[in-house]
PDB file of C-alpha atoms in Angstrom:
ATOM      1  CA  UNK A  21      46.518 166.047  89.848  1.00  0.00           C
ATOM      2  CA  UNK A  22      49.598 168.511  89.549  1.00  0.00           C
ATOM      3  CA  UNK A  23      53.177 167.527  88.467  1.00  0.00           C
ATOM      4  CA  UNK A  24      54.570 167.028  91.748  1.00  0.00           C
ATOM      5  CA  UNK A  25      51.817 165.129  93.035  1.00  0.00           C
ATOM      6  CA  UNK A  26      52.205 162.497  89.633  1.00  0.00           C
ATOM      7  CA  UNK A  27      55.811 162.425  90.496  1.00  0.00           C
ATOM      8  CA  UNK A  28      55.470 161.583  93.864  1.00  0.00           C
ATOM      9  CA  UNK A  29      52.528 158.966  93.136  1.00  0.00           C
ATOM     10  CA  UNK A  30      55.243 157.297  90.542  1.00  0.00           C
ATOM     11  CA  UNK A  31      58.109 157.075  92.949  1.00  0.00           C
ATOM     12  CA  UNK A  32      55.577 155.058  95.637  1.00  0.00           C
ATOM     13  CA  UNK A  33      52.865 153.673  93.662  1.00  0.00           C
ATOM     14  CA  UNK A  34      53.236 150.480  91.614  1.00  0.00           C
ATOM     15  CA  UNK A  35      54.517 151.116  87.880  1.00  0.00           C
ATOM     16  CA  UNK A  36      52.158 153.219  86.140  1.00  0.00           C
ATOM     17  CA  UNK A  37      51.254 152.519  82.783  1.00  0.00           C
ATOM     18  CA  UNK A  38      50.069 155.388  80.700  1.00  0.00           C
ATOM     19  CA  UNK A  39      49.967 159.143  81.707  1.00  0.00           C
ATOM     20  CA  UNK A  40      47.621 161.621  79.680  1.00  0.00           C
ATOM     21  CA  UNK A  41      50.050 164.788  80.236  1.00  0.00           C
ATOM     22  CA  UNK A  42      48.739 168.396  78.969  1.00  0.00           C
ATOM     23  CA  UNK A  43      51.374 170.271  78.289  1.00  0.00           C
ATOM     24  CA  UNK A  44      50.319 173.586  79.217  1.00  0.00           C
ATOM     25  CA  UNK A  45      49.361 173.841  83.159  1.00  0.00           C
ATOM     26  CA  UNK A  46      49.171 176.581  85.730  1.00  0.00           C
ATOM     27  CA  UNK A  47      53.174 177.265  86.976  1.00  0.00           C
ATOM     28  CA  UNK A  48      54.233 173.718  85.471  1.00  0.00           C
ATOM     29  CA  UNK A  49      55.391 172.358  81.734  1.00  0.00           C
ATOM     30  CA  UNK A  50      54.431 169.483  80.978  1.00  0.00           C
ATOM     31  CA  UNK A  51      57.297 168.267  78.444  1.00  0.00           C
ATOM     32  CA  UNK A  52      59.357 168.992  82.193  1.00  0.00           C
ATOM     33  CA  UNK A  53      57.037 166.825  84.200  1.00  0.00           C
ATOM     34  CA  UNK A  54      57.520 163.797  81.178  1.00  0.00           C
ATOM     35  CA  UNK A  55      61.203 164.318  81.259  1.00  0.00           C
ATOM     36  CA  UNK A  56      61.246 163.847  85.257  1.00  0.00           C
ATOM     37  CA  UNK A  57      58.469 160.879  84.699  1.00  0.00           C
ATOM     38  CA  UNK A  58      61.048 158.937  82.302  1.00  0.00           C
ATOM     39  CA  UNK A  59      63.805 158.644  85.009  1.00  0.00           C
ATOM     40  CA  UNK A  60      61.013 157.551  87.694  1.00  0.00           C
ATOM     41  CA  UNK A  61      59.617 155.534  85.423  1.00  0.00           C
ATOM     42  CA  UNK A  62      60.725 154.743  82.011  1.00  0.00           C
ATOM     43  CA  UNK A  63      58.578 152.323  81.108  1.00  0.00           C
ATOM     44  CA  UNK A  64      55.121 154.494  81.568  1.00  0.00           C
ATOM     45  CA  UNK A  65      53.508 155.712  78.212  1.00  0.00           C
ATOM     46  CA  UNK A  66      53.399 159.312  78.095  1.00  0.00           C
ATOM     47  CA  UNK A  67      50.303 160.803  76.020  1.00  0.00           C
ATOM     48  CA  UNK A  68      50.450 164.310  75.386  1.00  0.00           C
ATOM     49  CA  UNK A  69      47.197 166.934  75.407  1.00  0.00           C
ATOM     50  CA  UNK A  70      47.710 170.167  73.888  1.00  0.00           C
ATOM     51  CA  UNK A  71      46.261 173.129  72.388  1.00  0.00           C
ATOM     52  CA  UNK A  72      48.860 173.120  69.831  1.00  0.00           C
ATOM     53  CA  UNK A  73      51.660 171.224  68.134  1.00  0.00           C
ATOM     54  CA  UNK A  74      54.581 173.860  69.129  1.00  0.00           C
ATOM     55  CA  UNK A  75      56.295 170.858  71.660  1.00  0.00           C
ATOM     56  CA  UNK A  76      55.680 168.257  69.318  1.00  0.00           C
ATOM     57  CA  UNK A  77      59.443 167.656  68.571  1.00  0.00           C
ATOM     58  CA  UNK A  78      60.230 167.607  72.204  1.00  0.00           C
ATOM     59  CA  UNK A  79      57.500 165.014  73.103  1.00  0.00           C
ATOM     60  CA  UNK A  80      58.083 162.514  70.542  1.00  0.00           C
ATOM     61  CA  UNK A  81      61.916 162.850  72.109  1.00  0.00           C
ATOM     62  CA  UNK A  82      61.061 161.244  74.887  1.00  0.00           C
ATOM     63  CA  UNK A  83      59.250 158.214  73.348  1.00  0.00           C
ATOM     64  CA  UNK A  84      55.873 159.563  73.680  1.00  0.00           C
ATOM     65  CA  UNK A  85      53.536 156.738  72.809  1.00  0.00           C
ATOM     66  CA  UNK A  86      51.099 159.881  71.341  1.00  0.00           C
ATOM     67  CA  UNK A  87      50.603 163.546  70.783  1.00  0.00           C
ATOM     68  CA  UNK A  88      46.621 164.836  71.210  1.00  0.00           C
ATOM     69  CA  UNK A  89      45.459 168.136  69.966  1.00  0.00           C
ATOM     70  CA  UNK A  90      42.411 169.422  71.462  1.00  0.00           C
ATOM     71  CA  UNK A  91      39.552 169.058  71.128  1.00  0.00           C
ATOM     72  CA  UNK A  92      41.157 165.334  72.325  1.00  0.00           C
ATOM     73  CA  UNK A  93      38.414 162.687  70.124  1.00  0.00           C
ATOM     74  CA  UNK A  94      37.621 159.318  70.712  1.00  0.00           C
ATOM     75  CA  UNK A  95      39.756 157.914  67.485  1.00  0.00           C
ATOM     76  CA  UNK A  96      42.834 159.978  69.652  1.00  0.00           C
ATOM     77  CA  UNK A  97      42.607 158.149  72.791  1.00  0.00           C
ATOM     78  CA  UNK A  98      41.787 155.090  70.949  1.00  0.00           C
ATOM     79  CA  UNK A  99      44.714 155.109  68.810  1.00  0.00           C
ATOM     80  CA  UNK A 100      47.078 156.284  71.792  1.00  0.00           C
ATOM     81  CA  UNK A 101      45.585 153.058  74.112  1.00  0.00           C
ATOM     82  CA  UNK A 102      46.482 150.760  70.948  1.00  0.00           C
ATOM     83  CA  UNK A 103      50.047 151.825  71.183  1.00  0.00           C
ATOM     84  CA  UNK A 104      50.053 150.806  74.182  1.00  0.00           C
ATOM     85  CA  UNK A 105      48.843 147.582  73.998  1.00  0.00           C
ATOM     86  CA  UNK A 106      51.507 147.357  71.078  1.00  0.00           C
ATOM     87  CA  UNK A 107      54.052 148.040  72.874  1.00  0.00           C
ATOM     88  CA  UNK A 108      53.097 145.794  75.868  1.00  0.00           C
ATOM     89  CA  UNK A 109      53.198 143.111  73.468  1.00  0.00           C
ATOM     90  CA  UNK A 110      56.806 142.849  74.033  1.00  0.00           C
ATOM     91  CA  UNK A 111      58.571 140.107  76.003  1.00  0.00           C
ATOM     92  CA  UNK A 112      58.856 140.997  79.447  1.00  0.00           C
ATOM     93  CA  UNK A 113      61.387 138.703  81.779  1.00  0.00           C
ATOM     94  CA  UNK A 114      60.371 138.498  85.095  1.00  0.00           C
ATOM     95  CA  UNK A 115      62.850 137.011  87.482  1.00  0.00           C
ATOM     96  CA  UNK A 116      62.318 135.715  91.448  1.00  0.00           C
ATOM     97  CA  UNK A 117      64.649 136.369  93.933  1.00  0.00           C
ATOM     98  CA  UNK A 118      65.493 135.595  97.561  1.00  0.00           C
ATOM     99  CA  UNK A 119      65.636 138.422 100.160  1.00  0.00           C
ATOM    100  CA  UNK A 120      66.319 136.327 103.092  1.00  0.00           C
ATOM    101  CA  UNK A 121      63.149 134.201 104.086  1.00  0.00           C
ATOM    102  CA  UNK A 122      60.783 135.812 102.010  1.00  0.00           C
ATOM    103  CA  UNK A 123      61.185 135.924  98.098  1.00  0.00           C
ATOM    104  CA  UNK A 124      60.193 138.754  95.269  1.00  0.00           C
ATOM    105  CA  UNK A 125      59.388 139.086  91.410  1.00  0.00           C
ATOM    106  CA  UNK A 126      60.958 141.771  89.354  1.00  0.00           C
ATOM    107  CA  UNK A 127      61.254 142.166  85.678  1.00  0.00           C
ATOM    108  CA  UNK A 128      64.704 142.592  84.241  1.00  0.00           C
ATOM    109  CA  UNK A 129      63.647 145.499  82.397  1.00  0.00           C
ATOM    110  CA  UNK A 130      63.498 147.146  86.111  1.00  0.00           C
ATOM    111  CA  UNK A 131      66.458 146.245  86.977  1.00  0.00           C
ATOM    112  CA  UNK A 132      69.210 149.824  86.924  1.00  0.00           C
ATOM    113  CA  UNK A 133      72.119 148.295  88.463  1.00  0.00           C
ATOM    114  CA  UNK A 134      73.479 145.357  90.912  1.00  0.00           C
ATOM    115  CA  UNK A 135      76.195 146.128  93.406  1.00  0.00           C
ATOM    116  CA  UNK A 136      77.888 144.086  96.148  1.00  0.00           C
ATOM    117  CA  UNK A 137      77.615 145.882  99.261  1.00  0.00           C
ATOM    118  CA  UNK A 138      80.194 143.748 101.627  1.00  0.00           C
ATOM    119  CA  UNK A 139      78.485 140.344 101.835  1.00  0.00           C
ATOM    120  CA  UNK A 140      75.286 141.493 100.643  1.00  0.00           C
ATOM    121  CA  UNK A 141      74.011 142.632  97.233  1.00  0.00           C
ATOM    122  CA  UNK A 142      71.574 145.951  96.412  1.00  0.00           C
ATOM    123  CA  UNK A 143      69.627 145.344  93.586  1.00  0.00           C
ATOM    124  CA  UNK A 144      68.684 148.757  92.402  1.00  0.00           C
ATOM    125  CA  UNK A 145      65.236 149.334  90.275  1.00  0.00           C
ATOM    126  CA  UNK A 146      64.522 151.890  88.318  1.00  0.00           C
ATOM    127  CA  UNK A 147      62.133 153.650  90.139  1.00  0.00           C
ATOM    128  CA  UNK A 148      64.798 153.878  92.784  1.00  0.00           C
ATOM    129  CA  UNK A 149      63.961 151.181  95.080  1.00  0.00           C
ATOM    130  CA  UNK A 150      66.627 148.729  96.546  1.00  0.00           C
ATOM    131  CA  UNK A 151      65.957 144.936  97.193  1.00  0.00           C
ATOM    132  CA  UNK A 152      68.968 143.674  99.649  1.00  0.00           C
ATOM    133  CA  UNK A 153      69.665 140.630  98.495  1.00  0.00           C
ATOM    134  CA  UNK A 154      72.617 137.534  99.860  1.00  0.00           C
ATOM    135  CA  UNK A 155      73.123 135.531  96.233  1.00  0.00           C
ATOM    136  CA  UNK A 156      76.022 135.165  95.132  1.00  0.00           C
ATOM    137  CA  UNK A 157      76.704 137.640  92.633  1.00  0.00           C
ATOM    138  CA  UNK A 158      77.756 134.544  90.127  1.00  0.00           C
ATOM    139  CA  UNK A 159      73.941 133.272  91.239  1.00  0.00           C
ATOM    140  CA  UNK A 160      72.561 136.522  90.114  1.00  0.00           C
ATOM    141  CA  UNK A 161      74.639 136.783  86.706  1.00  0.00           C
ATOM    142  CA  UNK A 162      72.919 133.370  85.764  1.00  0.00           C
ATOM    143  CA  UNK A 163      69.143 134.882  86.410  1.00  0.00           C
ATOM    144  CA  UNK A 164      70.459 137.983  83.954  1.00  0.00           C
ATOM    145  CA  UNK A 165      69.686 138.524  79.795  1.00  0.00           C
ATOM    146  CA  UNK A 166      72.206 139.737  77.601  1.00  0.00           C
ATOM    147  CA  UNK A 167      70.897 143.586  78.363  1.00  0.00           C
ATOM    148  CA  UNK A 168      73.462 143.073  81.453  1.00  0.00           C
ATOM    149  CA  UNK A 169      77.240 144.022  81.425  1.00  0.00           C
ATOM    150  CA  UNK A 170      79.790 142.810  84.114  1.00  0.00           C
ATOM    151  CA  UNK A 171      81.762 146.413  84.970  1.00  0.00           C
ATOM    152  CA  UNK A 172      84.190 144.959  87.788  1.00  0.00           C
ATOM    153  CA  UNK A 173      83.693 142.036  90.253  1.00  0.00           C
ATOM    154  CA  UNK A 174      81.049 144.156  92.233  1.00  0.00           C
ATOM    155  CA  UNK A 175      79.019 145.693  89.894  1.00  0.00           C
ATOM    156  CA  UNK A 176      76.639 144.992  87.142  1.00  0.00           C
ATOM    157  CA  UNK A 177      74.540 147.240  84.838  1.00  0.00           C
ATOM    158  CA  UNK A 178      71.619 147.200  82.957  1.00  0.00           C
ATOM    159  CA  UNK A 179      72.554 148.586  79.387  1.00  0.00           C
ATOM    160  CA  UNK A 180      69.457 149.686  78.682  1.00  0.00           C
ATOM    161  CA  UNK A 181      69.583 152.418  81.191  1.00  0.00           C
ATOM    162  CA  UNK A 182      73.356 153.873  80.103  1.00  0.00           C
ATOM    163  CA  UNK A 183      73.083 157.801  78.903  1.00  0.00           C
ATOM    164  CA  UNK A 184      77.214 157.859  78.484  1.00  0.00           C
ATOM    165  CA  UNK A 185      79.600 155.490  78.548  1.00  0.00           C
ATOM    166  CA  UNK A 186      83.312 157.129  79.539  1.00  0.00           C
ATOM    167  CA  UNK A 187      86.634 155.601  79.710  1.00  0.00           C
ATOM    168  CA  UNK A 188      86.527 154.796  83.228  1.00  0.00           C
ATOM    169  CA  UNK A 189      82.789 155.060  84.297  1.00  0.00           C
ATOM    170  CA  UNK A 190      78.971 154.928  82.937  1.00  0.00           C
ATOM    171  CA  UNK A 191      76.640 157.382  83.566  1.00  0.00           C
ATOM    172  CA  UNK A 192      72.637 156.388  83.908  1.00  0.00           C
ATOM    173  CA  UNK A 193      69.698 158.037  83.232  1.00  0.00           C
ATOM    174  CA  UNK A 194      68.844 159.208  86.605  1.00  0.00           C
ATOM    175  CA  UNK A 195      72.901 160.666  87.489  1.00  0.00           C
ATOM    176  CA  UNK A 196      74.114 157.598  88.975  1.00  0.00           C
ATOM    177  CA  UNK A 197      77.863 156.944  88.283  1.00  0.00           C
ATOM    178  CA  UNK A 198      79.386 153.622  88.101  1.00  0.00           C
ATOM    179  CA  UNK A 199      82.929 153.450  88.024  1.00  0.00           C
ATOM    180  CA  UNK A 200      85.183 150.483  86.544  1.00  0.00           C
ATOM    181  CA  UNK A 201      89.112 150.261  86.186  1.00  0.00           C
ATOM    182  CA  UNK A 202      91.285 150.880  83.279  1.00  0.00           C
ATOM    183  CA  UNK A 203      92.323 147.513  83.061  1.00  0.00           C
ATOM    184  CA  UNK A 204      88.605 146.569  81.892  1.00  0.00           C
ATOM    185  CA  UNK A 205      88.180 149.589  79.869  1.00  0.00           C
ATOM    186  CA  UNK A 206      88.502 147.469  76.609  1.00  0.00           C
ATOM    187  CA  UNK A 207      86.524 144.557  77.251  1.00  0.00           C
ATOM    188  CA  UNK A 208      83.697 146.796  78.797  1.00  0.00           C
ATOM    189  CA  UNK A 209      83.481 149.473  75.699  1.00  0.00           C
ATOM    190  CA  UNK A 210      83.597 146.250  73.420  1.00  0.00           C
ATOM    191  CA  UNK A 211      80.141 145.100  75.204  1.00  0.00           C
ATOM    192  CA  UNK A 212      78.654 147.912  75.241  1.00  0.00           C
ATOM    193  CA  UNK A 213      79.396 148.946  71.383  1.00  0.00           C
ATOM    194  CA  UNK A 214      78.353 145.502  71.054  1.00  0.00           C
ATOM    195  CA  UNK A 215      75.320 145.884  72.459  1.00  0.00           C
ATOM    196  CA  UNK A 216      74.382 149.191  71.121  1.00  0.00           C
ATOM    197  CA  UNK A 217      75.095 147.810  67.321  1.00  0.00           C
ATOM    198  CA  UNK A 218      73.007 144.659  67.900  1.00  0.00           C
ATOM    199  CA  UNK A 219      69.937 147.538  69.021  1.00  0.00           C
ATOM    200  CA  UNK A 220      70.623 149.300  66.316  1.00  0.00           C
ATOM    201  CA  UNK A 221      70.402 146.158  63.795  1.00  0.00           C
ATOM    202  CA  UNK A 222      66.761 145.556  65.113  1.00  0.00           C
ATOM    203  CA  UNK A 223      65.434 148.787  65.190  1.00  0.00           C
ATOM    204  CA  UNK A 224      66.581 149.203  61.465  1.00  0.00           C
ATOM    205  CA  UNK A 225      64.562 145.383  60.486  1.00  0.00           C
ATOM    206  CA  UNK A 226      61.750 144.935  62.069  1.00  0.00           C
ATOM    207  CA  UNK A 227      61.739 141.285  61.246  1.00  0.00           C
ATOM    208  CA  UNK A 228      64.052 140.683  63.798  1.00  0.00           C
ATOM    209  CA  UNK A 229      62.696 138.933  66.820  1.00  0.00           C
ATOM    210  CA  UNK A 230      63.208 141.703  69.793  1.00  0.00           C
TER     211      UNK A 230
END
């Protein structure tokens, strides 16, 4: 399978799980191909296989769970798979919602953004697909963990997937823009630092429950 065609298989298929990447392919690079992965799907463990350890600084950027120098051995893969189950040991929330008369399951962690969209609500994932949705937005902040920030009455972000926060707008990994007014420039920037110094605080002690 080329680049593209992994790209392509992440934006339709369900989310994958772990991606053995070589770095060095015919026209393609792979550290490009993980970079494009992460916004499709952030939450896939990315494996590197290389002939050499020239990229190494640039995969273990993007949260590679592993980084294989051929000849790839057993104790490699094995070590790389472990990660993975050690990282899938973490909590995931999983959420139900209902999308008219039929209902769905989604794990917060998916979750980019929520949006009102006149009386309905677009529930944006992070592999880019929208669930319409006609809760109440109040209903919806209720189902939400603290990962979540209010921006304005019609909009709500998951702070996990902010690259900048500016004075009047937030940038996400994948481009998207989401704009909020001056007047809640303060209270929004407070949450957010908020946030970002309580991730901080557990990365730093391990101890701490995550």
């Amino acid at each position: 399978m080329c680049g593209k065609d992994l790209l392509e298989a992440a934006k339709s298929a369900p989310p994958i799980d772990v991606v053995f990447l070589d770095i060095y392919m015919p026209g393609e690079n792979g550290v490009n191909i993980a970079e494009s992965l992460r916004e499709i799907s952030p939450f896939t463990g990315i494996v590197f296989v290389t002939t050499s350890t020239d990229h190494a600084v640039d995969a273990f950027s993007l949260n590679t769970l592993h980084y294989l120098v051929k000849p790839v051995t057993f104790e490699g893969v094995t070590e790389a798979m472990h990660r993975l189950a050690q990282l899938r040991k973490k909590k995931r929330t999983m959420i139900s919602l209902q999308t008219g008369s039929t209902s769905c399951s989604v794990y917060l962690d998916e979750i980019s953004y929520i949006q009102s969209m006149g009386h309905a609500k677009e529930l944006v994932l992070t592999n880019g697909k929208i669930i319409r949705l006609w809760t109440p937005m109040a209903e919806l902040e209720k189902l939400l963990g603290e990962n979540f920030l209010k921006l304005n009455r019609s909009t709500i972000v998951n702070m996990e997937h902010i690259e900048q926060m500016g004075t009047n707008a937030c940038v996400l990994h994948d481009g998207t823009r989401l704009e909020f007014a001056r007047r809640e420039r303060t209270a929004v920037k407070t949450a957010y630092d908020n946030y970002l110094f309580d991730r901080l605080s557990k990365q730093n002690n391990p101890e701490v429950s995550l």
